[in-house]
Short mmCIF file of C-alpha atoms in Angstrom, two decimals:
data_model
loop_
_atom_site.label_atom_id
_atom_site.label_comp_id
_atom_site.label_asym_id
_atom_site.label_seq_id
_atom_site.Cartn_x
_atom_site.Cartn_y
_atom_site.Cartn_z
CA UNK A 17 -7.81 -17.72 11.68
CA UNK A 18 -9.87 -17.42 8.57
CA UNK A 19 -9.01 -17.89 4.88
CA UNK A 20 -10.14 -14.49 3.58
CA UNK A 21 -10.94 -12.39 7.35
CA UNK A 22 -8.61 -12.03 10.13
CA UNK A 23 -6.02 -14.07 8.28
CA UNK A 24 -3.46 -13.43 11.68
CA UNK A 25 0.18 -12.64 11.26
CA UNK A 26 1.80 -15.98 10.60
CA UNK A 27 2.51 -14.45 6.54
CA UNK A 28 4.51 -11.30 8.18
CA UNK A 29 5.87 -13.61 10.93
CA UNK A 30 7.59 -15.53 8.07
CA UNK A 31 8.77 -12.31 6.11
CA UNK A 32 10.23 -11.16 9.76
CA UNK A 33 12.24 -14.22 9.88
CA UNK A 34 14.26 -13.88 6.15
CA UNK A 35 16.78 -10.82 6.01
CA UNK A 36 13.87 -8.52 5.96
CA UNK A 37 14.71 -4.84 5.30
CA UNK A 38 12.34 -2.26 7.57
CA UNK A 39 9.66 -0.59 5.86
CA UNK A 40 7.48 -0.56 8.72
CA UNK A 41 7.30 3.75 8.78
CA UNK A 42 4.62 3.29 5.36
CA UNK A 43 2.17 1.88 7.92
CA UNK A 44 2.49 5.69 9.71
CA UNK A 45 1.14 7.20 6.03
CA UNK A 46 -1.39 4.07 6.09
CA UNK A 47 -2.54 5.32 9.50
CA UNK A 48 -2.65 8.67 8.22
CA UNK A 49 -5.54 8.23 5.79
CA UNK A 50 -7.76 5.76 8.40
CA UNK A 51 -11.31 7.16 8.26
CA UNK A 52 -10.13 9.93 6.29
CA UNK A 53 -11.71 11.26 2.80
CA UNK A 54 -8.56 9.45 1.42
CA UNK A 55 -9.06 6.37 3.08
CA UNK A 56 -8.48 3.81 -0.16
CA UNK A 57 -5.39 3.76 -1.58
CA UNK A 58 -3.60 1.90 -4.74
CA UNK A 59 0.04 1.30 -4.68
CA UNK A 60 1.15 0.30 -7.65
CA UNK A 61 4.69 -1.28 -8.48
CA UNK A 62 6.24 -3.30 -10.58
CA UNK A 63 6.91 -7.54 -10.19
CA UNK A 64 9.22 -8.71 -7.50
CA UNK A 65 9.24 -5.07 -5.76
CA UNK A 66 7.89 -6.47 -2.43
CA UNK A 67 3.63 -5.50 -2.91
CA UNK A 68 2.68 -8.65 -1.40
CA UNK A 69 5.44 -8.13 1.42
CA UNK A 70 3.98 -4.81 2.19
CA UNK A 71 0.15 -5.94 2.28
CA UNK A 72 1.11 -8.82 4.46
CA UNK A 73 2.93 -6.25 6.88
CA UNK A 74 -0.63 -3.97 6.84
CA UNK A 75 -2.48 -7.74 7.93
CA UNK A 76 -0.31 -8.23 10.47
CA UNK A 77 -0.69 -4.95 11.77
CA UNK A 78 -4.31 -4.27 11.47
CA UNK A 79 -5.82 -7.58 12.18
CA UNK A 80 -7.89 -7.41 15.75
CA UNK A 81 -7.48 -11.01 16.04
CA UNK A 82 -4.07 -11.32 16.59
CA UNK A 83 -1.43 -9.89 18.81
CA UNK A 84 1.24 -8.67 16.90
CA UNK A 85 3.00 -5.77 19.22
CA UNK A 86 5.87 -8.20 19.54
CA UNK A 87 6.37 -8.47 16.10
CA UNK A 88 6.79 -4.64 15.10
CA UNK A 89 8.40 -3.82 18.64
CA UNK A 90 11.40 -3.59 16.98
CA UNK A 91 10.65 -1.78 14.21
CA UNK A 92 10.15 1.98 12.76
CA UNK A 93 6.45 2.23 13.08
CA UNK A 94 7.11 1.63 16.90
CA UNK A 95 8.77 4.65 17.40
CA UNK A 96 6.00 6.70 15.77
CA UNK A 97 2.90 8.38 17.36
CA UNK A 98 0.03 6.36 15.79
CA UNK A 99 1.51 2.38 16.21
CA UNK A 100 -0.71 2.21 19.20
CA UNK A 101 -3.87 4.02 18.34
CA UNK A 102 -4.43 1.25 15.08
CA UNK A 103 -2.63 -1.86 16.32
CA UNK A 104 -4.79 -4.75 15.79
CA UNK A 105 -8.12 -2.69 15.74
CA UNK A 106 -9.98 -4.06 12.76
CA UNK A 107 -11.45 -7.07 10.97
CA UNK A 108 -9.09 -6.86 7.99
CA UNK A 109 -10.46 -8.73 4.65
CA UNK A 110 -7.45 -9.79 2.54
CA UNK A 111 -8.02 -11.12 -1.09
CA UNK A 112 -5.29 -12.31 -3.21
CA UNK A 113 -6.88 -12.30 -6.68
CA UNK A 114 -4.48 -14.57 -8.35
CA UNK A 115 -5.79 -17.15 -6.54
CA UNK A 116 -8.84 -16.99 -8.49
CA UNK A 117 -7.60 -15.75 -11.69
CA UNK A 118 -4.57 -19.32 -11.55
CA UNK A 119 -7.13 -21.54 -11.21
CA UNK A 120 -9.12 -22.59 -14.27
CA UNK A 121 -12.32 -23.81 -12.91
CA UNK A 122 -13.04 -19.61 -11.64
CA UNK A 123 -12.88 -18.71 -15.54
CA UNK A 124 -15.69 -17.46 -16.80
CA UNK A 125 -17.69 -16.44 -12.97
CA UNK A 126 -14.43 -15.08 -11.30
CA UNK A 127 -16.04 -12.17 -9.34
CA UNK A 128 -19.23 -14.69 -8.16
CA UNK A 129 -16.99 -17.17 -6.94
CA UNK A 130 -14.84 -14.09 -4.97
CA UNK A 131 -18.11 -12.73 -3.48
CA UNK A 132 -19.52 -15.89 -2.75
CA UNK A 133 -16.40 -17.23 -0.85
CA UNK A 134 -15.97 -14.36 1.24
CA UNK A 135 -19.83 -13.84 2.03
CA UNK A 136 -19.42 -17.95 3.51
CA UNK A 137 -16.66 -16.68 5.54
CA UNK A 138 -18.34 -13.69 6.84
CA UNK A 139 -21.33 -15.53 7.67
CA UNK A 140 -19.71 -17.70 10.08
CA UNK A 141 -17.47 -15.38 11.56
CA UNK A 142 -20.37 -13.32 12.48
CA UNK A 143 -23.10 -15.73 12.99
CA UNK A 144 -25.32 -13.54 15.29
CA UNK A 145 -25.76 -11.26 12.25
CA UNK A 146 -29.32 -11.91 10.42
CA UNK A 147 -28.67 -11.91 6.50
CA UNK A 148 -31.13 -11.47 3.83
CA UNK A 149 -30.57 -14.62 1.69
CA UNK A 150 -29.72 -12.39 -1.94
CA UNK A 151 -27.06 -10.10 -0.21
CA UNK A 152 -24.13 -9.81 -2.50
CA UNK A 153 -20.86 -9.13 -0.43
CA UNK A 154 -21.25 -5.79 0.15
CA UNK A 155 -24.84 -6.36 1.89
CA UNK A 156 -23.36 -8.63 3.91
CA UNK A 157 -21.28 -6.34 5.45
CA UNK A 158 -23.52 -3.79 5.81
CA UNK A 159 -25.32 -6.19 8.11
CA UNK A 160 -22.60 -6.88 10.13
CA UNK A 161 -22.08 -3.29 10.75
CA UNK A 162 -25.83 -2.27 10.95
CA UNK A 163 -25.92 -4.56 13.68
CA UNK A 164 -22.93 -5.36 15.72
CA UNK A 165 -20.99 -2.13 14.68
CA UNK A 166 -18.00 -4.61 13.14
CA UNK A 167 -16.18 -2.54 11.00
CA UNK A 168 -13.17 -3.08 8.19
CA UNK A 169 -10.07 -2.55 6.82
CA UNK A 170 -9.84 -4.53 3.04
CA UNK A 171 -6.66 -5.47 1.69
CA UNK A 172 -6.91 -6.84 -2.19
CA UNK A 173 -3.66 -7.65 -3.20
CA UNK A 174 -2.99 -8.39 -6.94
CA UNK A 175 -5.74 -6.17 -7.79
CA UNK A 176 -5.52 -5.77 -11.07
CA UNK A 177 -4.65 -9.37 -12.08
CA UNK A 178 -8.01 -9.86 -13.89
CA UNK A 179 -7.41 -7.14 -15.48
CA UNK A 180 -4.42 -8.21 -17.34
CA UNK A 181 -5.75 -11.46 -17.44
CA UNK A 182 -9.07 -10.30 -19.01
CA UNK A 183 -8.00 -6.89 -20.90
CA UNK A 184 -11.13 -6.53 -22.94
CA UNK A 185 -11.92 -2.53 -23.43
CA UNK A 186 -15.43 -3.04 -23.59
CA UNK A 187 -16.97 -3.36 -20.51
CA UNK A 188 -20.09 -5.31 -21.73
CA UNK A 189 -21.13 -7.78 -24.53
CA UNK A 190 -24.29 -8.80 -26.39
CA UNK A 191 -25.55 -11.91 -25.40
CA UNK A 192 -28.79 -14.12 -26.24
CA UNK A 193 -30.36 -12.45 -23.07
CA UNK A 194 -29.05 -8.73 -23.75
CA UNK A 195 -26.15 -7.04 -23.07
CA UNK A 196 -24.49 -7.89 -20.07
CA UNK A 197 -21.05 -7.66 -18.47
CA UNK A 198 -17.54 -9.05 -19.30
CA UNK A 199 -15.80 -10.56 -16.57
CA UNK A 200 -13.37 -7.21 -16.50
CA UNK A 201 -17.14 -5.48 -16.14
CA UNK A 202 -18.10 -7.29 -13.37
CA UNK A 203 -15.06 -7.04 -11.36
CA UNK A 204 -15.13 -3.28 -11.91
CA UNK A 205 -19.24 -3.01 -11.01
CA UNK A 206 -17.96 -4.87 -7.94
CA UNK A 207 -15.16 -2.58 -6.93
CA UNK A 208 -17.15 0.08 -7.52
CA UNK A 209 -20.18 -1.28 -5.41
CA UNK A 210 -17.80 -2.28 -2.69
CA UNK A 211 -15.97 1.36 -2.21
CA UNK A 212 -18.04 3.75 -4.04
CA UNK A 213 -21.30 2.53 -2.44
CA UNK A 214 -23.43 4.98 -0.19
CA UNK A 215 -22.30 2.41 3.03
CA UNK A 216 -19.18 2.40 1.95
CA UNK A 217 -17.65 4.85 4.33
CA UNK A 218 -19.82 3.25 7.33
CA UNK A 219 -18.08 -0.12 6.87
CA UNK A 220 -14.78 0.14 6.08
CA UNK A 221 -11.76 2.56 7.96
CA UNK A 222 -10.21 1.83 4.69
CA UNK A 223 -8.42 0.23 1.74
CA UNK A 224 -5.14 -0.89 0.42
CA UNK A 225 -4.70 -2.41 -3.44
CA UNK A 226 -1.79 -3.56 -4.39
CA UNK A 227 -0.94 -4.00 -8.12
CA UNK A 228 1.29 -3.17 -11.14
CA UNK A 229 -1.26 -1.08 -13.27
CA UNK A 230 -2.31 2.12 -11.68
CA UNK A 231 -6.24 2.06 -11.97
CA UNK A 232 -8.17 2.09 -15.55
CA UNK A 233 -9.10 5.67 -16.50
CA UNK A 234 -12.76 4.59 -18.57
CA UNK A 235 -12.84 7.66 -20.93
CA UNK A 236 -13.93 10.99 -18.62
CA UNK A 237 -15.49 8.34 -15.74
CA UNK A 238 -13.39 6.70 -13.60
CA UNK A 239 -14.66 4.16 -11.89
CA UNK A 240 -12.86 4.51 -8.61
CA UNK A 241 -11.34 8.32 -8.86
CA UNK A 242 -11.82 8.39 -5.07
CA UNK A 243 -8.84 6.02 -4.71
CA UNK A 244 -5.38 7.78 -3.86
CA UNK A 245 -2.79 6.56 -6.17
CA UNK A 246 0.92 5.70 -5.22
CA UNK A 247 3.08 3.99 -8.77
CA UNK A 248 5.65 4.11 -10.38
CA UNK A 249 5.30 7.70 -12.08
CA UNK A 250 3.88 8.94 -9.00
CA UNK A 251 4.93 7.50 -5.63
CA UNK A 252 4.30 9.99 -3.44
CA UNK A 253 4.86 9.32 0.26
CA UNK A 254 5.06 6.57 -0.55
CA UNK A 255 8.29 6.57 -2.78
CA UNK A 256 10.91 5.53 0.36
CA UNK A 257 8.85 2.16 0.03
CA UNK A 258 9.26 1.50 -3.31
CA UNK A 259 12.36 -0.94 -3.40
CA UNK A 260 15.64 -0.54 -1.55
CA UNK A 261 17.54 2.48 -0.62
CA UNK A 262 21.41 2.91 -1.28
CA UNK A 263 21.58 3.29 2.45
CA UNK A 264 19.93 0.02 2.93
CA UNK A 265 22.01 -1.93 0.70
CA UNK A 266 25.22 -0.45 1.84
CA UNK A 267 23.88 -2.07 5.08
CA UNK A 268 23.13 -5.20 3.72
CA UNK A 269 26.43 -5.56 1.71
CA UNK A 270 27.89 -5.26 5.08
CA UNK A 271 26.22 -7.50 7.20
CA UNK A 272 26.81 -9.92 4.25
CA UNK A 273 30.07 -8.92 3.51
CA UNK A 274 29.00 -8.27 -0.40
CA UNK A 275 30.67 -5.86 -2.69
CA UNK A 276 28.42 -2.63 -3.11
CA UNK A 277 29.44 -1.62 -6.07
CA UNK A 278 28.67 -4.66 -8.02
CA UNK A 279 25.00 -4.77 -6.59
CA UNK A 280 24.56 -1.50 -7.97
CA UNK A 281 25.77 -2.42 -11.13
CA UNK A 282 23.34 -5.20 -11.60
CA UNK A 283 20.60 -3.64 -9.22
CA UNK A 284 20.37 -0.02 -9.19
CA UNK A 285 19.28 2.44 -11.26
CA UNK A 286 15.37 3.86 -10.44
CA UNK A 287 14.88 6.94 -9.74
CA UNK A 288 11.43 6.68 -7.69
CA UNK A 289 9.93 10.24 -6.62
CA UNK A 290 12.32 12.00 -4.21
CA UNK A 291 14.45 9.07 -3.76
CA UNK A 292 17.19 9.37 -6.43
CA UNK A 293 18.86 5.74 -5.95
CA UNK A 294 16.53 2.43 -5.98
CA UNK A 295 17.44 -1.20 -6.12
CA UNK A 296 15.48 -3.82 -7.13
CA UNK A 297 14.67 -5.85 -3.86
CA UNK A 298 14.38 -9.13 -5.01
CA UNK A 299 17.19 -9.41 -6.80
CA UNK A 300 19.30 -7.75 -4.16
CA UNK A 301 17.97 -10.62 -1.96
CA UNK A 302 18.26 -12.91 -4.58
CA UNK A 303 22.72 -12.05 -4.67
CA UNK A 304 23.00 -12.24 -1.23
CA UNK A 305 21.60 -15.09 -0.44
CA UNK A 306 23.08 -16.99 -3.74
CA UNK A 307 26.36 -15.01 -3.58
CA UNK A 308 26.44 -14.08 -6.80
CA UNK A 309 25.34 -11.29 -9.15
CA UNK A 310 22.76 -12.48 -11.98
CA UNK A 311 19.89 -11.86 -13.81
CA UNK A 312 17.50 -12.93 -10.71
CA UNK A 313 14.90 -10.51 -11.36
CA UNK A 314 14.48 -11.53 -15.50
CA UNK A 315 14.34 -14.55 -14.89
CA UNK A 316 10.87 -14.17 -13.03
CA UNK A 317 9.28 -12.94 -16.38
CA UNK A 318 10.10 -13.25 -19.95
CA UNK A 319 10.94 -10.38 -22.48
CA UNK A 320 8.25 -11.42 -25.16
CA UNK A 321 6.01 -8.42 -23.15
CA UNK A 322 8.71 -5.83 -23.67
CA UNK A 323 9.41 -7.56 -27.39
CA UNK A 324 5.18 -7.21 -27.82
CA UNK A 325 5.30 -3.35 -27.60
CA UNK A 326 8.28 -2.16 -28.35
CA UNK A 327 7.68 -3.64 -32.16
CA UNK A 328 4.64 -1.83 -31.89
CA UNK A 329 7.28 1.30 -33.08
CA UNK A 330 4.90 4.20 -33.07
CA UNK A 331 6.46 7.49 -33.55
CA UNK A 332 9.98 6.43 -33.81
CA UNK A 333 9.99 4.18 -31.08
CA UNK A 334 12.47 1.82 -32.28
CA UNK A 335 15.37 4.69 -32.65
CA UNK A 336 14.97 5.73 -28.82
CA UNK A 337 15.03 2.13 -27.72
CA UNK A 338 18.26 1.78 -29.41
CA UNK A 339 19.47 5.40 -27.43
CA UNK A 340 18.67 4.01 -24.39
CA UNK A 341 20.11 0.35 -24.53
CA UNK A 342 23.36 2.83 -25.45
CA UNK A 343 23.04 4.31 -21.91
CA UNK A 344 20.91 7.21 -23.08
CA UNK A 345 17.29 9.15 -22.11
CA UNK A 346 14.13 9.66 -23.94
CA UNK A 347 11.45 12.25 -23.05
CA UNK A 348 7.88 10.65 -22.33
CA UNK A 349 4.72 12.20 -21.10
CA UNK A 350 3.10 9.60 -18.87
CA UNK A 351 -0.56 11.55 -18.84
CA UNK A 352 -1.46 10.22 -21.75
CA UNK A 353 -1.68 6.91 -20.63
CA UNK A 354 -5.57 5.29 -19.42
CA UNK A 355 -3.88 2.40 -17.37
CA UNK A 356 -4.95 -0.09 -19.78
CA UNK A 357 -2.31 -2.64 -21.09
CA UNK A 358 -4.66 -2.93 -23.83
CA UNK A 359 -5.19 0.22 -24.66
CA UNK A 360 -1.74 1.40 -25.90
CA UNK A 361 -1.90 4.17 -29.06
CA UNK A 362 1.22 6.13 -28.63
CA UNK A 363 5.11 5.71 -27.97
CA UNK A 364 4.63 7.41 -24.68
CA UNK A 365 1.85 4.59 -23.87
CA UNK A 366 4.34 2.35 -24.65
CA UNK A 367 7.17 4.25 -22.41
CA UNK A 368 4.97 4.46 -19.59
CA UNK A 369 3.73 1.02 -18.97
CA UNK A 370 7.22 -0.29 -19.35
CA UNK A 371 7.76 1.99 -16.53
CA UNK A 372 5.18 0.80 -14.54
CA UNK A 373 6.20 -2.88 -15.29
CA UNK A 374 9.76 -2.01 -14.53
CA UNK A 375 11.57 -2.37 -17.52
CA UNK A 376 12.15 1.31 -17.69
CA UNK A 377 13.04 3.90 -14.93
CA UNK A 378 11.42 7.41 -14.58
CA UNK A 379 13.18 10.83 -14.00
CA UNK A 380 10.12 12.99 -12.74
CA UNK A 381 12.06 16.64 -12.70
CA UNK A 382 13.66 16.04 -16.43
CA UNK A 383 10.02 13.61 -17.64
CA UNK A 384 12.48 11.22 -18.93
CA UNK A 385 13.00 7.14 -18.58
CA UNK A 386 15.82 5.17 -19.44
CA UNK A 387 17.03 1.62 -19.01
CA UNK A 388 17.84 1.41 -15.22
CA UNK A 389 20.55 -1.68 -14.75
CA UNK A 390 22.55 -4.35 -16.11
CA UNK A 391 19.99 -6.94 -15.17
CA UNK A 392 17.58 -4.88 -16.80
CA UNK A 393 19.54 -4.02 -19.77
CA UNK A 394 20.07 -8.02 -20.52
CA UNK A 395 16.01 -7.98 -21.44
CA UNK A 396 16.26 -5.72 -23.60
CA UNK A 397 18.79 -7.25 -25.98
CA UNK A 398 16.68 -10.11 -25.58
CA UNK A 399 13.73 -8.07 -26.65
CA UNK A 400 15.44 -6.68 -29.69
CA UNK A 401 17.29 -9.90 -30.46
CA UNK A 402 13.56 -11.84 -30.63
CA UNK A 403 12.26 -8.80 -32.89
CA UNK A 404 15.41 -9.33 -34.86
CA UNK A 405 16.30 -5.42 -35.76
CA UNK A 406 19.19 -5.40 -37.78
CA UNK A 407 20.15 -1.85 -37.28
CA UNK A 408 21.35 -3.17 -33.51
CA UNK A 409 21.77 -7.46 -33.72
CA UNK A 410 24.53 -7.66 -36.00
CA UNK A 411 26.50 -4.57 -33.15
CA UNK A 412 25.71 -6.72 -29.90
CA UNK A 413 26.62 -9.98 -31.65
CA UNK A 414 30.16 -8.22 -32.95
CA UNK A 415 30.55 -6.80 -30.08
CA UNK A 416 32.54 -9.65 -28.16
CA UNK A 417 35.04 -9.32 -31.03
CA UNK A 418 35.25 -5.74 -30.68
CA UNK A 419 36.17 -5.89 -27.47
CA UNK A 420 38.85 -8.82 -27.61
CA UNK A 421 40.50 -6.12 -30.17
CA UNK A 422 40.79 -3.41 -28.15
CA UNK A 423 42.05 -5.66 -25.26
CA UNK A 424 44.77 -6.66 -27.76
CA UNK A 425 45.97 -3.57 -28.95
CA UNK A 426 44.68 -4.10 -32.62
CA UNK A 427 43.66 -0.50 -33.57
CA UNK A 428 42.60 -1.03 -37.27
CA UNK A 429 40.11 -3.56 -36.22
CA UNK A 430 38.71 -1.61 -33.54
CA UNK A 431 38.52 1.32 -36.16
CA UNK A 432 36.16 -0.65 -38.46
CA UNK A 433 34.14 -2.13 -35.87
CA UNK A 434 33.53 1.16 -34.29
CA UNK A 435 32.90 2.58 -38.25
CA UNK A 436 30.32 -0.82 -39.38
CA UNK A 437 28.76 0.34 -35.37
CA UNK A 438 28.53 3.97 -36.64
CA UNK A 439 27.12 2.58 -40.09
CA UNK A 440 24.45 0.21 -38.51
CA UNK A 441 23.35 2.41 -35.53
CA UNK A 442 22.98 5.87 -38.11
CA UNK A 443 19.22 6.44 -37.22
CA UNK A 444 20.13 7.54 -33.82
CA UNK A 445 23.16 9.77 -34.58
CA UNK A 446 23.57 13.96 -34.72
CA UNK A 447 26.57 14.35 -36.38
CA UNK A 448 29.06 16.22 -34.23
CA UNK A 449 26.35 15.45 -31.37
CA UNK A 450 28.78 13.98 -28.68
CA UNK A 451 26.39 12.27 -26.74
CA UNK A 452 24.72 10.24 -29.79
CA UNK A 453 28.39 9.12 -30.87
CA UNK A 454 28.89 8.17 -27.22
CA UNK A 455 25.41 6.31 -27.27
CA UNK A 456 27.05 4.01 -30.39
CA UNK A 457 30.32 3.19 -28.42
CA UNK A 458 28.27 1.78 -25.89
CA UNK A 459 25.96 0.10 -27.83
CA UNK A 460 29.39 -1.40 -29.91
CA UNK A 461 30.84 -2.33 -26.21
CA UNK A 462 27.60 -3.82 -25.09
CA UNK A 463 29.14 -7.12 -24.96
CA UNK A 464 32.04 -5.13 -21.93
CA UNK A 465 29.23 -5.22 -19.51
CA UNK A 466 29.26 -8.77 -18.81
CA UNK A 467 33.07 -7.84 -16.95
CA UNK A 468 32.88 -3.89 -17.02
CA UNK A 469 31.41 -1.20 -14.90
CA UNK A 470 30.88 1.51 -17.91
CA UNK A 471 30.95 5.04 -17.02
CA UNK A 472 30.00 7.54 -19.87
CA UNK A 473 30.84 11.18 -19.65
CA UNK A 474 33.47 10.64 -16.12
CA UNK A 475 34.76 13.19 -14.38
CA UNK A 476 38.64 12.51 -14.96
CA UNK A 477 40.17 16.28 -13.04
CA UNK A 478 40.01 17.78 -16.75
CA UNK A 479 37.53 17.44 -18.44
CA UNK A 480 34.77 14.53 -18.90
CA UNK A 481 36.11 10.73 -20.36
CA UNK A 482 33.79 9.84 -22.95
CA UNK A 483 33.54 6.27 -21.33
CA UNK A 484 35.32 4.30 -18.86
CA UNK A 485 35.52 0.79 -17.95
CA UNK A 486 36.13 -0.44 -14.11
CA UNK A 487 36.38 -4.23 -14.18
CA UNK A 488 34.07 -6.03 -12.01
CA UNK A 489 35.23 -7.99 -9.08
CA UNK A 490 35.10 -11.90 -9.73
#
């Protein structure tokens, strides 16, 4: 079992044993592309929405060191026609980035220490091969193919971590000795060398990067444009992977004997592709195992990202935050967008890589995103709280006492709260526009969530209720 090839199945052995939830079938689309003009793929989602889980699963599955029939006997993929023709049948290469880019010594020569790791571990896992002494990693390979016919399947999970750890635009800098590449150039020249090389389709069957940025768009080049692309914005077949189903947490809920609704309260709320219902997986994990409903998911992160662009307030920005956090949609075109956390110019920029990073949902038939969930919802009043907009903090922070009022019966105070809501909030509003007055109510009754369900625009037999609140279950 080697550090960086044939890593085994012990990783996927461990996932098997937690409450795992089957996603097996994505290995049948995996197959799919083996050897195929689309055999390197990028799937792309955001934090704590099971990458590494999936990558692991691919090891496991691929890796011709190991026997892991026993381990996926059970499973989806076993009950489709290609789990036999790919099961263990390659040397798979798996590279977690961050474990260069969380260790400070690597700063500065990341991608040489990456190549020159691997190319120790492929020189004594093939020792027969003859090496010329300056063969980068690529070479290397290429030998081991050239002579012994080896071939590979590469798993890079994380890929894009140097990337946001590194997010300079310019792909070179001047030097003493000339220009010469950035760290972000190198790791892109060695992408690029790795799977757009002339070899490149000799030694490998394939690819599989996992990240949360789709891949950078460099002006008209792209530097790896022969990579399919499964995100957030576009899943593809790949959508049914992307976090849990409603189906699969009603199934959960009642092997766990959890209350449904609640979960979706805190949990649902992407719309993913085709599938119209998704729940954050770690999180729903997170409840079950604890429980108890909380902010599981936040609390992996910190707002200050979200806080960092929406401040940025191109275009009007700051009035369709405030829409959404009242329950309402915004239109964005995600094209615009190069994939570049760094490179953000626009309000749909902004939209879109909150959508990648999960802090927005995206409806693909209307091209709209919205805030998806409670848990979500909670960063963004953090967000706006840090960035201190006063058209919204002094609503949230009244809102408590707004709601104790109309608990108690005490019209005329729930009359001027809703009025000073109106007054504060008047940016967003149409007047005699329904759905921006509704947006204000549920931006003055933010404070509700904490022990509501809030509906807006119910069904109630005649007619629609402008909004209705369900009291959770304690």
């Amino acid at each position: 079992m080697g550090t960086y090839i044939n890593k085994g199945n012990l990783a996927f052995k461990k996932i098997l044993n937690s409450n795992y939830v089957d996603k097996s079938s994505f290995i049948a689309v995996v197959n799919s592309t083996i050897d195929t003009e689309s055999q390197y793929i990028c799937a792309t989602r955001c934090r704590r929405f099971g990458k590494s889980m999936m990558a692991k699963m691919l090891c496991a599955y691929y890796d011709k060191s190991c026997d892991s029939r026993v381990l996926f006997k059970d499973l989806n993929i076993a009950t489709l026609p290609s789990f036999e023709e790919h099961l263990n049948k390659y040397n798979v290469i798996y590279l977690d980035v961050t474990d260069f880019t969380t260790q400070p010594e690597y700063k500065g020569h990341l991608v040489k220490s990456i190549q020159k790791e691997i190319i120790e571990e492929v020189r004594l896992t093939f020792p027969n091969v003859t090496y010329k002494e300056t063969s980068d990693l690529m070479g290397c390979l290429q030998s081991v193919y050239n002579q012994i016919g080896e071939r590979f399947y590469f798993i890079i999970d994380e890929w894009d971590a140097i990337c946001r750890e590194f997010p300079e635009r310019r792909k070179f800098k001047d030097s003493p000795e000339g220009v010469e590449p950035t760290e972000m150039g190198e790791y892109v020249l060695f992408l690029r060398r790795l799977f757009k090389s002339s070899a490149s389709s000799e030694v490998f069957v394939g690819a599989y990067l996992t990240g949360i940025i789709p891949m950078v768009k460099y002006n008209t080049e792209s530097a790896l444009n022969n990579f399919d692309e499964y995100s957030m914005v576009q899943p593809f077949a790949a959508a049914g992977s992307f976090g849990f189903t409603s189906n699969e947490v009603k199934a959960l809920c009642e092997k766990h004997e959890m209350d449904f609704d609640e979960l979706a309260a805190w949990y649902d709320g992407y719309q993913i592709g085709d599938e119209p219902s998704v729940f954050n997986p770690n999180s729903v994990m997170k409840a079950i195992s604890a429980r108890e409903c909380s902010s599981y998911w936040a609390a992996t992160g910190a707002y200050d990202r979200v806080a960092e662009y929406i401040n940025l307030n191109y275009d009007g920005l700051r009035d369709d935050v405030i829409r959404m956090i009242g329950g309402g949609r915004c239109f964005v075109d995600t094209n615009s967008f190069v994939n570049d956390m760094s490179a953000v110019k626009s309000k749909d920029d902004v939209f879109t890589v909150l959508i990648h990073l999960g802090y927005l949902a995206y409806d693909k038939n209307e091209h709209e995103c919205y805030i998806p969930s409670k848990e979500v919802a909670g960063e963004w009043t953090n967000a706006v709280k840090s960035n201190n907009w006063q058209e919204i903090v002094g609503t949230i922070q009244s809102s408590k006492a707004l709601l104790e009022s109309t608990l108690s019966g005490e019209s005329d105070k729930v009359a001027r709260a809703i009025d000073a809501a109106h007054d504060e909030n008047t940016s967003i509003l149409s007047y005699n526009d329904e759905n921006s007055l509704s947006c204000v109510l549920s931006i003055a009754y933010i404070y509700a969530k904490n022990d509501y369900i809030i509906h807006r625009e119910l069904a109630t037999g005649k007619g629609f209720a402008d909004l209705v609140f369900i009291p959770r279950k304690h």
